[in-house]
Coordinates of C-alpha atoms and ligand atoms in Angstrom, one line a residue:
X12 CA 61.0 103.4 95.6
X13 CA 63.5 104.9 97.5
X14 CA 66.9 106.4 96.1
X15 CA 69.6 106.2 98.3
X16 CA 73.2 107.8 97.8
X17 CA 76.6 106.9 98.6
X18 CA 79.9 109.2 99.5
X19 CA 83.3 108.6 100.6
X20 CA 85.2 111.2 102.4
X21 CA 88.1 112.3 103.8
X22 CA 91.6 110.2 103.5
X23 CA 90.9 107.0 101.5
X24 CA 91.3 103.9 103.3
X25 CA 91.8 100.4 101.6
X26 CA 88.4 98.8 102.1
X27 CA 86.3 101.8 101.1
X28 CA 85.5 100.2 97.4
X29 CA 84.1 96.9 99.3
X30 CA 82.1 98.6 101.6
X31 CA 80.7 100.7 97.9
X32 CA 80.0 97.4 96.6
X33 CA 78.0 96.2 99.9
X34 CA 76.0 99.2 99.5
X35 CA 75.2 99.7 96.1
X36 CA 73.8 95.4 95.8
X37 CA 72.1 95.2 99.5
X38 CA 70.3 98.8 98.5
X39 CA 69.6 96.8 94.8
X40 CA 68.5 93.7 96.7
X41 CA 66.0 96.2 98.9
X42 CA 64.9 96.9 95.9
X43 CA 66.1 101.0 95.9
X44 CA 67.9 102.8 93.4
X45 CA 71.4 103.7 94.7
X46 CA 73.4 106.5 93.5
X47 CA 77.3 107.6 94.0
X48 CA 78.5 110.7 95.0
X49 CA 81.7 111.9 93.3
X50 CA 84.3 113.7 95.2
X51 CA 82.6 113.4 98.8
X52 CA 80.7 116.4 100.3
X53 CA 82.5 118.5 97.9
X54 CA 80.8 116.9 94.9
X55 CA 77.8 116.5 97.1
X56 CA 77.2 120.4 97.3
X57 CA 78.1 120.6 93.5
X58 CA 75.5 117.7 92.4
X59 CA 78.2 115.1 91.0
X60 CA 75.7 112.0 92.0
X61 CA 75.2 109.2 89.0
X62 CA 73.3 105.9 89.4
X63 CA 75.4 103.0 90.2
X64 CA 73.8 99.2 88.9
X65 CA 74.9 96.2 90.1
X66 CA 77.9 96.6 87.3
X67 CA 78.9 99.6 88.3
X68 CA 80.4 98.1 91.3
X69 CA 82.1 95.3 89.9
X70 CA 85.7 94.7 90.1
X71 CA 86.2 96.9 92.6
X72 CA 86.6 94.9 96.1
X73 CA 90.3 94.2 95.5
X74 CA 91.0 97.7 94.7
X75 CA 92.3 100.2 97.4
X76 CA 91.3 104.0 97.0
X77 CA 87.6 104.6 96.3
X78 CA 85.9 104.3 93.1
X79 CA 83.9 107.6 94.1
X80 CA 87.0 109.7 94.8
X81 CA 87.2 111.5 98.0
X82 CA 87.9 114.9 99.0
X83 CA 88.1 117.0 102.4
X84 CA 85.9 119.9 102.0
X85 CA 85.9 123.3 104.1
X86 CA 82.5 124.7 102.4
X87 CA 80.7 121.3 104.2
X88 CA 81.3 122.3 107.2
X89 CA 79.6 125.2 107.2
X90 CA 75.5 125.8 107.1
X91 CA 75.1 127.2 103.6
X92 CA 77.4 124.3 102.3
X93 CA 75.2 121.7 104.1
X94 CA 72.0 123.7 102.7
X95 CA 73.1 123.1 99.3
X96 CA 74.5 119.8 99.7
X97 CA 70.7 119.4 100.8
X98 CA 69.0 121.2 98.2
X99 CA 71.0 118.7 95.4
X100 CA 70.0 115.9 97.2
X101 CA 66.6 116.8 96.8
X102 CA 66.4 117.9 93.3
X103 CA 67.5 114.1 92.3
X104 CA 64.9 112.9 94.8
X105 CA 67.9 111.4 97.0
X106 CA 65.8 109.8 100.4
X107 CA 69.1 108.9 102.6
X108 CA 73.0 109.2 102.5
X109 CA 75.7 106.8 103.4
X110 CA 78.9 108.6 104.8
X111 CA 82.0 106.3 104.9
X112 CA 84.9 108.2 106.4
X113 CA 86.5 109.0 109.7
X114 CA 86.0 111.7 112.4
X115 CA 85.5 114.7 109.9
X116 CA 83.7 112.9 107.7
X117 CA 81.3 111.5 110.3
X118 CA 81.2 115.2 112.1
X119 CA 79.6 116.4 108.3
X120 CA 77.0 113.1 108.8
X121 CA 76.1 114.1 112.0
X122 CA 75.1 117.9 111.2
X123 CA 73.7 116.9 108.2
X124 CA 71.1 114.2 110.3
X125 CA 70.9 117.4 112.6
X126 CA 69.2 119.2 110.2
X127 CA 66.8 116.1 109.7
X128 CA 68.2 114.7 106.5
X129 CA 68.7 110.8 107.3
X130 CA 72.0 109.9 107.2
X131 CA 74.5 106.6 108.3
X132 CA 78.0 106.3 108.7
X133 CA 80.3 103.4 108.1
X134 CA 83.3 104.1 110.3
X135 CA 86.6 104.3 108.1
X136 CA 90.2 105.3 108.2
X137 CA 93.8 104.0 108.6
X138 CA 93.7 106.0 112.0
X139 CA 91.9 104.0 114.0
X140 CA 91.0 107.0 115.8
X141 CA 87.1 106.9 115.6
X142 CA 85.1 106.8 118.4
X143 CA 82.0 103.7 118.2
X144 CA 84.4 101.2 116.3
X145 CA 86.9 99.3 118.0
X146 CA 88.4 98.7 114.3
X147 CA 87.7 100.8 111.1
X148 CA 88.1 99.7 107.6
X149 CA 91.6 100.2 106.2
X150 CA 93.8 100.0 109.5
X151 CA 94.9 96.4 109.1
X152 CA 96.1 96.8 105.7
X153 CA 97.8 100.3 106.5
X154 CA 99.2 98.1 109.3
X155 CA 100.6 95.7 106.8
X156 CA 102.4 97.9 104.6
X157 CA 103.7 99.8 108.0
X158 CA 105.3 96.1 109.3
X159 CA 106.6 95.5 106.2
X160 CA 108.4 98.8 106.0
X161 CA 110.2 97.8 109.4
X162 CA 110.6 94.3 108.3
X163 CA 112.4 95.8 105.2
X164 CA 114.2 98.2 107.4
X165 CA 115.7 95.7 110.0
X166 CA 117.3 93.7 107.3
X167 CA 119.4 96.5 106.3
X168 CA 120.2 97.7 109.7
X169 CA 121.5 94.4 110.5
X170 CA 123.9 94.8 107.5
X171 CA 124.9 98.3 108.7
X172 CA 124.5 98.2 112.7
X173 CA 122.5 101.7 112.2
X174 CA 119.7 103.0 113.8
X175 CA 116.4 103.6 112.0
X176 CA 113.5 105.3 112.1
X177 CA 110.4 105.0 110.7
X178 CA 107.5 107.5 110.7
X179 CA 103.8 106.5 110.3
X180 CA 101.2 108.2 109.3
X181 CA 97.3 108.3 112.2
X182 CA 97.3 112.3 113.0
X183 CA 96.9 112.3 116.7
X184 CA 96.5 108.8 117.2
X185 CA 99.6 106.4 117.8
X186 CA 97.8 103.3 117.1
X187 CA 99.3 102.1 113.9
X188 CA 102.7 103.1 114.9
X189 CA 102.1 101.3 118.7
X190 CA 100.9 98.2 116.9
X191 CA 102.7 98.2 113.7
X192 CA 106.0 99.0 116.2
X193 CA 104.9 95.2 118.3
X194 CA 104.3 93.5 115.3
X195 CA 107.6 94.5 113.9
X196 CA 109.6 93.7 117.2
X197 CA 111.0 97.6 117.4
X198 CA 113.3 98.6 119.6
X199 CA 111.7 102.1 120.7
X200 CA 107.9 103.4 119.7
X201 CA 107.1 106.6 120.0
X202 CA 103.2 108.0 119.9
X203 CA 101.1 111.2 120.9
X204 CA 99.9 109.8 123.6
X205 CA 102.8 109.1 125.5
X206 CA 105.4 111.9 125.8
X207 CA 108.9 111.0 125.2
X208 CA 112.4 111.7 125.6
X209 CA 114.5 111.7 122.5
X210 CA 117.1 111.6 125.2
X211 CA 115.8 108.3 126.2
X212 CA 114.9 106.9 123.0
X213 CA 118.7 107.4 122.0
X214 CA 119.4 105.3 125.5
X215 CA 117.0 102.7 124.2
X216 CA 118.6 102.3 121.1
X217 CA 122.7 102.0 122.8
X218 CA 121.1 99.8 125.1
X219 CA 119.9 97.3 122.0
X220 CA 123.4 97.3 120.7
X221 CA 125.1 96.6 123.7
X222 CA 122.8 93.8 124.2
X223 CA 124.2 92.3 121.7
X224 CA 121.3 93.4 119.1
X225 CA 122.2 93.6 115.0
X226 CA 119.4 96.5 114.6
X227 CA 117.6 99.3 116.2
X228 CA 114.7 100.7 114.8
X229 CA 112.2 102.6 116.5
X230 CA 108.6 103.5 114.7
X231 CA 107.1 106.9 115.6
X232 CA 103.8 108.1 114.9
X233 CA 103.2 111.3 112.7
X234 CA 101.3 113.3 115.6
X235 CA 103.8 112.3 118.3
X236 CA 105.7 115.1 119.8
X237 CA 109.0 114.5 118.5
X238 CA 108.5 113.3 114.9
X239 CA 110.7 112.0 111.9
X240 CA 112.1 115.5 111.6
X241 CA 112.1 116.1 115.5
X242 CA 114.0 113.0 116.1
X243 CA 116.3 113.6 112.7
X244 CA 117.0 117.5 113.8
X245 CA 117.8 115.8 117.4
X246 CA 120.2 113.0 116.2
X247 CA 122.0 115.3 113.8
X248 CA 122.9 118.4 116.3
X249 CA 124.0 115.6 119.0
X250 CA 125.6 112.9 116.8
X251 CA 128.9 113.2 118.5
X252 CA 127.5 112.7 122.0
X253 CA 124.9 109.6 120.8
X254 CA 127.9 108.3 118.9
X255 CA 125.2 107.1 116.4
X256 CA 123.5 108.3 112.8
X257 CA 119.9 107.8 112.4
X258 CA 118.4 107.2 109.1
X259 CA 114.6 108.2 109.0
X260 CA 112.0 106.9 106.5
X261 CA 108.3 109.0 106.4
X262 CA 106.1 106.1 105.0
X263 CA 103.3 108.7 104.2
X264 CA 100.2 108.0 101.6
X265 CA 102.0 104.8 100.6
X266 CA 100.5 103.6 103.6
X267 CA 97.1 104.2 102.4
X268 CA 97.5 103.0 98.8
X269 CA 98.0 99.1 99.5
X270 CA 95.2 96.4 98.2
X271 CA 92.8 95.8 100.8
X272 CA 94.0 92.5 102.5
X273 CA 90.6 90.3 103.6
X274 CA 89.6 91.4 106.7
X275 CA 89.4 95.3 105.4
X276 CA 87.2 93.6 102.5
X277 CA 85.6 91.9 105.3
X278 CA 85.0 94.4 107.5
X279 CA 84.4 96.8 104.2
X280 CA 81.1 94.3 103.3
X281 CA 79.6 93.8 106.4
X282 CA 79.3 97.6 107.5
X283 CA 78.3 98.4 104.1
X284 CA 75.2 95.4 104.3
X285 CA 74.8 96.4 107.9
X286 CA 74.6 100.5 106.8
X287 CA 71.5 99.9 104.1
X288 CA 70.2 97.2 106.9
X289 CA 69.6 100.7 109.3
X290 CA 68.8 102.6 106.6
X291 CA 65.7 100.5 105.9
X292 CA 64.6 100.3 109.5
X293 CA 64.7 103.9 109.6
X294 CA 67.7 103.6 112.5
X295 CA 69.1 106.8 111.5
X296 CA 71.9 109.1 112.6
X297 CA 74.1 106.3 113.7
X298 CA 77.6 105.2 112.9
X299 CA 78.1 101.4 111.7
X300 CA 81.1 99.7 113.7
X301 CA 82.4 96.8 115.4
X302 CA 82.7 96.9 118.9
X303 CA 83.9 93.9 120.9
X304 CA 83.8 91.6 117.5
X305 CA 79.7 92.5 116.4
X306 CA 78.6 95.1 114.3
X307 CA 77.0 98.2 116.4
X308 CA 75.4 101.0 115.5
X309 CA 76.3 104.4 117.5
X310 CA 74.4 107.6 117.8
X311 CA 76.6 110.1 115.2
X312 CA 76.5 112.8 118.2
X313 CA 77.8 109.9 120.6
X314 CA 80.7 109.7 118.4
X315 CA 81.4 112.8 117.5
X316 CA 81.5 113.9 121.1
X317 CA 83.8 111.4 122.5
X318 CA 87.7 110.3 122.2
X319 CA 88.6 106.7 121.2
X320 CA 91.3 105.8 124.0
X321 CA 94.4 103.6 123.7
X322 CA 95.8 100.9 125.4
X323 CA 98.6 102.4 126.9
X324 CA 99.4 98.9 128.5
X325 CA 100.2 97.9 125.2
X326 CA 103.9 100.6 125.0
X327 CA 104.5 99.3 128.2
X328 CA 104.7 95.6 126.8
X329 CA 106.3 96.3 123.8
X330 CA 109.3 98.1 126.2
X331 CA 109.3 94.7 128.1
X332 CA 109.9 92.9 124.6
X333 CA 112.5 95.3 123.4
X334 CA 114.7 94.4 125.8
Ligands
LIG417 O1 93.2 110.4 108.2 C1 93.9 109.7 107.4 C2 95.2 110.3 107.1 O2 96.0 109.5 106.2 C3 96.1 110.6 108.3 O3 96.8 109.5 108.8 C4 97.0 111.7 107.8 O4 97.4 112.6 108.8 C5 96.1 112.5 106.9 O5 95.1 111.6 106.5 C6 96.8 113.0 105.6 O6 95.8 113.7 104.9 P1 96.0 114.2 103.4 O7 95.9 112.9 102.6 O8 94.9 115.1 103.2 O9 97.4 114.7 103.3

């Protein structure tokens, strides 16, 4: 019978818990034994792994977080972490591992298969920013509590005639804030991949009151060059000149703590069926995506050595519409 484990790693993403559940009953089904891993690689090197029945699991899909806990672990990433993580495995007789993360998280899967241990990833984070998944789980719910946020915002700029600014979270990637920013309708976006001129943003922004606009809001993601506190430092030393006061909301982690909404629970269930589904046919070393709407699996090294691009065409558009 084979034993098969389970970890979640890195920054939790809503989703993760239904992808858990997929695992733990299509693994059942198979007829293995399926164990969680506490903590991620962390608790993998210090042997926190524990059966998980068909029970175990229940209740869980409409819960965001992870039911295993997660944790971003330094000792992982080097050999004589992975060599323990290993030797663990091996005392409880564990035969394959299913990594559910992002890009670090799917780097630790892929040095891990490296060293021959078989290993699949199911692609997942609110950053959108991993390579062999045109979607991962938890981005369309950290979108919806992002276009909320500037739904919320432009009803209380229009009762002020201020300018706001809201920063969301992706690292290096602007995709939540360039697609959160369209679906909200904002006035100026600002993302990593694009530089931009605060000089121009604050152009942008006269320009959408001179128009005639009630509100000005502009969403800006957390990697981009000029930031919250960038743009905040910028507004406040030439507030005179701009002749307008920014007010700047950081929606941080409460953009990762929302209920999964059903596609993320969707999305969650499928890769996690579609994970124990390689597993069994012994396609190993891959990550578990969606590319152009059907699940996909991709080599790990594949996706850890390439860069997820975005649709730049996309900024341009949402310029067009702020006008
Ligand atoms: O990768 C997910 C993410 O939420 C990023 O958007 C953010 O930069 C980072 O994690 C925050 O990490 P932590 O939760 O460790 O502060």
């Amino acid at each position: 019978m084979k034993r098969i484990a389970v970890l979640t790693s890195g920054g939790d993403a809503p989703g993760m818990n239904a992808a858990i559940r997929a695992i733990v009953r299509t693994g059942l089904d198979k007829g293995w034994e399926m164990f969680g891993v506490h903590n991620g690689y962390s608790g993998l090197i210090s042997g926190e792994i524990a059966p998980l029945g068909a029970r175990d699991v229940g209740g869980i899909i409409q819960k965001g977080g992870t039911m295993l806990g997660s944790a971003r672990c330094r000792e992982f990433e080097t050999e004589e972490g992975r060599r323990k993580a290993l030797a663990q495995m091996e005392q409880q007789g564990i035969g394959g591992l299913i990594v559910i993360g992002g890009n670090g998280s799917q780097t630790g899967a892929y040095e891990l298969s490296r060293m021959g241990f078989p290993v699949v990833g199911v692609a997942s984070t609110i950053d959108n920013d991993l390579y062999g998944s045109d979607i991962t789980i938890g981005v369309q719910t950290a979108m919806d509590v992002a276009l909320e946020a500037i739904d919320r915002l432009k009803v209380t700029a229009s009762s002020h005639h201020r300018a706001f600014l809201l920063e969301v979270m992706g690292r290096k990637c602007g995709y939540l804030a360039l697609m959160a920013g369209i679906a909200g309708g904002a006035e100026a976006i600002m993302i990593p991949e694009q530089k931009t001129d605060p000089e121009k943003v604050a152009a942008d922004l006269r320009k959408a009151y001179d128009n005639g606009k009630a509100h000005a809001i502009i969403v800006v993601a957390e990697g981009a060059q000029n930031n919250a506190d960038g743009m905040a430092q910028y507004f406040q030393i030439h507030r005179e000149r701009l002749g307008f006061e920014l007010r700047v909301t950081k929606l941080g982690h409460v953009q990762r703590g929302g209920s999964p909404g059903s596609f993320d629970r969707i999305l969650g269930t499928q890769l996690g069926a579609a994970a124990t589904e390689a597993m069994e046919k012994g396609n190993k070393g891959v990550l578990m995506g969606t590319i152009k709407g059907e699940i996909a699996a991709t080599p790990l090294d594949v996706v850890v050595n390439n860069k997820k691009d975005l649709d730049l065409r996309l900024l341009e558009l949402a310029k067009v519409l702020a006008t």
